[in-house]
Amino acid sequence: MRTAPERRKAWLTGQRVSGKLAERLRERITTGVYPVGRALPSETALTAEFRVARNTVRRALRALEAEGLIVTVPSKGRLVQCADAPVDASYRYQLIARELRRRIERGDLGPGDLLPSEAELRWLYEASRNTVRQAFAELEREGLIVSRHGKGRFVRSDE
């Protein structure tokens, strides 16, 4: 637990607080405290840590976004990105569907082949059951896979 003087040291005061906050967050990004591809702490967490108003935090985050250091992704938060390697802002179900689609297109999974189970994909991608099901639903809408009740999901064959 931090002591009172250490906590006060983290507080920002004075004019142009949003600029000072942006500077501190920029430093944390460049030193790797907030690594590329990871989400920054929430606005609420930053507000509590630096003892500033939420609008001040938003102003600082907008400045970092304008610089291209972070990107805002709905339902994910603000992710740190690198200029030469933009962050993949896809949702997890889209990543799972993309990987399965690639395997089908490469021929790793041929017509009639059984797809990995929900449980296996949940474990591989550290995803919820609903996330995996959403990936399957996307592939079914595209006509790449079919679902057979009690049997599993299979790569669609031309039969």
mmCIF file of C-alpha atoms in Angstrom:
data_model
loop_
_atom_site.group_PDB
_atom_site.id
_atom_site.type_symbol
_atom_site.label_atom_id
_atom_site.label_comp_id
_atom_site.label_asym_id
_atom_site.label_seq_id
_atom_site.Cartn_x
_atom_site.Cartn_y
_atom_site.Cartn_z
ATOM 1 C CA MET A 1 0.000 0.000 0.000
ATOM 2 C CA ARG A 2 1.291 3.458 -0.818
ATOM 3 C CA THR A 3 1.967 6.036 1.826
ATOM 4 C CA ALA A 4 0.243 9.435 1.831
ATOM 5 C CA PRO A 5 3.257 11.344 0.393
ATOM 6 C CA GLU A 6 3.582 8.789 -2.439
ATOM 7 C CA ARG A 7 -0.125 9.147 -3.240
ATOM 8 C CA ARG A 8 0.077 12.946 -3.273
ATOM 9 C CA LYS A 9 3.071 12.730 -5.614
ATOM 10 C CA ALA A 10 0.851 11.000 -8.200
ATOM 11 C CA TRP A 11 -1.805 13.725 -7.997
ATOM 12 C CA LEU A 12 -1.815 16.391 -10.653
ATOM 13 C CA THR A 13 -2.571 19.997 -9.834
ATOM 14 C CA GLY A 14 -2.326 23.392 -11.467
ATOM 15 C CA GLN A 15 -3.238 24.631 -14.909
ATOM 16 C CA ARG A 16 -3.347 22.482 -18.028
ATOM 17 C CA VAL A 17 -3.693 19.315 -15.981
ATOM 18 C CA SER A 18 -4.852 17.358 -19.036
ATOM 19 C CA GLY A 19 -1.506 18.095 -20.733
ATOM 20 C CA LYS A 20 0.395 16.883 -17.680
ATOM 21 C CA LEU A 21 -1.745 13.755 -17.523
ATOM 22 C CA ALA A 22 -1.218 13.085 -21.234
ATOM 23 C CA GLU A 23 2.527 13.465 -20.658
ATOM 24 C CA ARG A 24 2.514 10.909 -17.817
ATOM 25 C CA LEU A 25 0.421 8.433 -19.820
ATOM 26 C CA ARG A 26 2.677 8.936 -22.875
ATOM 27 C CA GLU A 27 5.684 8.139 -20.691
ATOM 28 C CA ARG A 28 4.028 4.954 -19.396
ATOM 29 C CA ILE A 29 3.261 3.877 -22.963
ATOM 30 C CA THR A 30 6.800 4.513 -24.227
ATOM 31 C CA THR A 31 8.403 2.726 -21.258
ATOM 32 C CA GLY A 32 6.147 -0.313 -21.695
ATOM 33 C CA VAL A 33 4.101 0.026 -18.522
ATOM 34 C CA TYR A 34 1.135 -0.075 -20.900
ATOM 35 C CA PRO A 35 2.285 -2.500 -23.643
ATOM 36 C CA VAL A 36 1.144 -2.407 -27.264
ATOM 37 C CA GLY A 37 -2.172 -4.160 -27.804
ATOM 38 C CA ARG A 38 -3.272 -3.872 -24.190
ATOM 39 C CA ALA A 39 -6.017 -1.666 -22.809
ATOM 40 C CA LEU A 40 -5.256 1.375 -20.717
ATOM 41 C CA PRO A 41 -6.895 1.588 -17.298
ATOM 42 C CA SER A 42 -10.478 2.824 -17.371
ATOM 43 C CA GLU A 43 -11.375 6.492 -17.120
ATOM 44 C CA THR A 44 -12.622 5.807 -13.598
ATOM 45 C CA ALA A 45 -9.316 4.220 -12.569
ATOM 46 C CA LEU A 46 -7.284 7.092 -14.033
ATOM 47 C CA THR A 47 -9.587 9.628 -12.373
ATOM 48 C CA ALA A 48 -9.037 7.967 -8.998
ATOM 49 C CA GLU A 49 -5.282 7.520 -9.446
ATOM 50 C CA PHE A 50 -4.540 11.098 -10.507
ATOM 51 C CA ARG A 51 -7.357 12.766 -8.540
ATOM 52 C CA VAL A 52 -8.651 14.689 -11.543
ATOM 53 C CA ALA A 53 -12.054 15.149 -13.151
ATOM 54 C CA ARG A 54 -13.275 12.675 -15.730
ATOM 55 C CA ASN A 55 -13.314 15.386 -18.424
ATOM 56 C CA THR A 56 -9.628 16.027 -17.730
ATOM 57 C CA VAL A 57 -8.889 12.332 -18.278
ATOM 58 C CA ARG A 58 -10.942 12.324 -21.488
ATOM 59 C CA ARG A 59 -9.082 15.394 -22.772
ATOM 60 C CA ALA A 60 -5.723 13.718 -22.115
ATOM 61 C CA LEU A 61 -6.856 10.494 -23.796
ATOM 62 C CA ARG A 62 -8.126 12.432 -26.840
ATOM 63 C CA ALA A 63 -4.671 14.019 -27.156
ATOM 64 C CA LEU A 64 -3.001 10.591 -27.101
ATOM 65 C CA GLU A 65 -5.498 9.300 -29.655
ATOM 66 C CA ALA A 66 -4.779 12.281 -31.932
ATOM 67 C CA GLU A 67 -1.076 11.409 -31.725
ATOM 68 C CA GLY A 68 -1.838 7.830 -32.744
ATOM 69 C CA LEU A 69 -0.589 6.293 -29.494
ATOM 70 C CA ILE A 70 -3.952 4.789 -28.580
ATOM 71 C CA VAL A 71 -7.126 3.739 -30.360
ATOM 72 C CA THR A 72 -10.626 3.555 -28.884
ATOM 73 C CA VAL A 73 -12.484 0.318 -29.557
ATOM 74 C CA PRO A 74 -16.098 -0.055 -28.448
ATOM 75 C CA SER A 75 -16.516 -2.713 -25.748
ATOM 76 C CA LYS A 76 -12.731 -3.039 -25.403
ATOM 77 C CA GLY A 77 -11.604 0.357 -24.189
ATOM 78 C CA ARG A 78 -8.575 2.343 -25.260
ATOM 79 C CA LEU A 79 -5.809 0.152 -26.646
ATOM 80 C CA VAL A 80 -2.157 1.098 -26.996
ATOM 81 C CA GLN A 81 -0.991 0.895 -30.586
ATOM 82 C CA CYS A 82 2.312 1.199 -32.384
ATOM 83 C CA ALA A 83 2.648 3.337 -35.527
ATOM 84 C CA ASP A 84 4.344 0.567 -37.540
ATOM 85 C CA ALA A 85 2.022 -2.183 -36.254
ATOM 86 C CA PRO A 86 -1.578 -1.034 -35.776
ATOM 87 C CA VAL A 87 -3.608 -2.861 -33.156
ATOM 88 C CA ASP A 88 -6.130 -5.403 -34.395
ATOM 89 C CA ALA A 89 -9.358 -3.981 -33.037
ATOM 90 C CA SER A 90 -11.414 -7.056 -33.892
ATOM 91 C CA TYR A 91 -13.628 -8.648 -31.330
ATOM 92 C CA ARG A 92 -12.532 -12.045 -30.063
ATOM 93 C CA TYR A 93 -15.311 -13.888 -31.938
ATOM 94 C CA GLN A 94 -14.075 -12.279 -35.163
ATOM 95 C CA LEU A 95 -10.535 -13.489 -34.458
ATOM 96 C CA ILE A 96 -11.780 -17.039 -33.872
ATOM 97 C CA ALA A 97 -13.924 -16.959 -37.013
ATOM 98 C CA ARG A 98 -11.023 -15.536 -39.044
ATOM 99 C CA GLU A 99 -8.678 -18.307 -37.911
ATOM 100 C CA LEU A 100 -11.209 -21.051 -38.675
ATOM 101 C CA ARG A 101 -11.936 -19.431 -42.056
ATOM 102 C CA ARG A 102 -8.208 -19.440 -42.884
ATOM 103 C CA ARG A 103 -7.920 -23.110 -41.938
ATOM 104 C CA ILE A 104 -10.857 -23.950 -44.214
ATOM 105 C CA GLU A 105 -9.472 -21.882 -47.105
ATOM 106 C CA ARG A 106 -5.985 -23.427 -46.749
ATOM 107 C CA GLY A 107 -7.498 -26.895 -46.785
ATOM 108 C CA ASP A 108 -6.457 -27.814 -43.251
ATOM 109 C CA LEU A 109 -10.173 -28.424 -42.672
ATOM 110 C CA GLY A 110 -11.771 -30.002 -45.732
ATOM 111 C CA PRO A 111 -15.412 -30.541 -46.699
ATOM 112 C CA GLY A 112 -17.154 -32.715 -44.134
ATOM 113 C CA ASP A 113 -14.404 -32.342 -41.507
ATOM 114 C CA LEU A 114 -15.426 -31.862 -37.890
ATOM 115 C CA LEU A 115 -14.512 -28.454 -36.465
ATOM 116 C CA PRO A 116 -12.911 -28.135 -33.032
ATOM 117 C CA SER A 117 -15.475 -28.297 -30.230
ATOM 118 C CA GLU A 118 -16.755 -25.286 -28.314
ATOM 119 C CA ALA A 119 -14.817 -26.446 -25.271
ATOM 120 C CA GLU A 120 -11.572 -26.740 -27.230
ATOM 121 C CA LEU A 121 -11.965 -23.285 -28.798
ATOM 122 C CA ARG A 122 -12.881 -21.796 -25.419
ATOM 123 C CA TRP A 123 -9.657 -23.171 -23.988
ATOM 124 C CA LEU A 124 -7.496 -22.175 -26.983
ATOM 125 C CA TYR A 125 -8.754 -18.599 -27.176
ATOM 126 C CA GLU A 126 -9.602 -18.057 -23.503
ATOM 127 C CA ALA A 127 -13.087 -17.097 -24.619
ATOM 128 C CA SER A 128 -16.592 -17.583 -23.295
ATOM 129 C CA ARG A 129 -19.037 -20.094 -24.732
ATOM 130 C CA ASN A 130 -21.098 -17.271 -26.220
ATOM 131 C CA THR A 131 -18.036 -15.808 -27.938
ATOM 132 C CA VAL A 132 -17.238 -19.148 -29.582
ATOM 133 C CA ARG A 133 -20.868 -19.603 -30.581
ATOM 134 C CA GLN A 134 -20.873 -16.137 -32.135
ATOM 135 C CA ALA A 135 -17.831 -17.123 -34.235
ATOM 136 C CA PHE A 136 -19.615 -20.292 -35.371
ATOM 137 C CA ALA A 137 -22.747 -18.275 -36.203
ATOM 138 C CA GLU A 138 -20.705 -15.929 -38.405
ATOM 139 C CA LEU A 139 -19.226 -18.875 -40.327
ATOM 140 C CA GLU A 140 -22.669 -20.457 -40.690
ATOM 141 C CA ARG A 141 -24.090 -17.208 -42.122
ATOM 142 C CA GLU A 142 -21.254 -17.211 -44.658
ATOM 143 C CA GLY A 143 -22.163 -20.779 -45.619
ATOM 144 C CA LEU A 144 -18.767 -22.214 -44.686
ATOM 145 C CA ILE A 145 -19.948 -24.570 -41.949
ATOM 146 C CA VAL A 146 -23.052 -26.501 -40.966
ATOM 147 C CA SER A 147 -24.266 -27.536 -37.555
ATOM 148 C CA ARG A 148 -25.658 -31.013 -36.865
ATOM 149 C CA HIS A 149 -27.527 -31.275 -33.609
ATOM 150 C CA GLY A 150 -25.778 -33.663 -31.231
ATOM 151 C CA LYS A 151 -22.912 -34.260 -33.683
ATOM 152 C CA GLY A 152 -21.038 -30.960 -33.872
ATOM 153 C CA ARG A 153 -20.134 -28.436 -36.527
ATOM 154 C CA PHE A 154 -18.690 -29.463 -39.861
ATOM 155 C CA VAL A 155 -17.134 -27.799 -42.876
ATOM 156 C CA ARG A 156 -19.892 -27.547 -45.475
ATOM 157 C CA SER A 157 -19.579 -30.052 -48.300
ATOM 158 C CA ASP A 158 -20.930 -29.499 -51.819
ATOM 159 C CA GLU A 159 -23.305 -32.463 -51.566
#
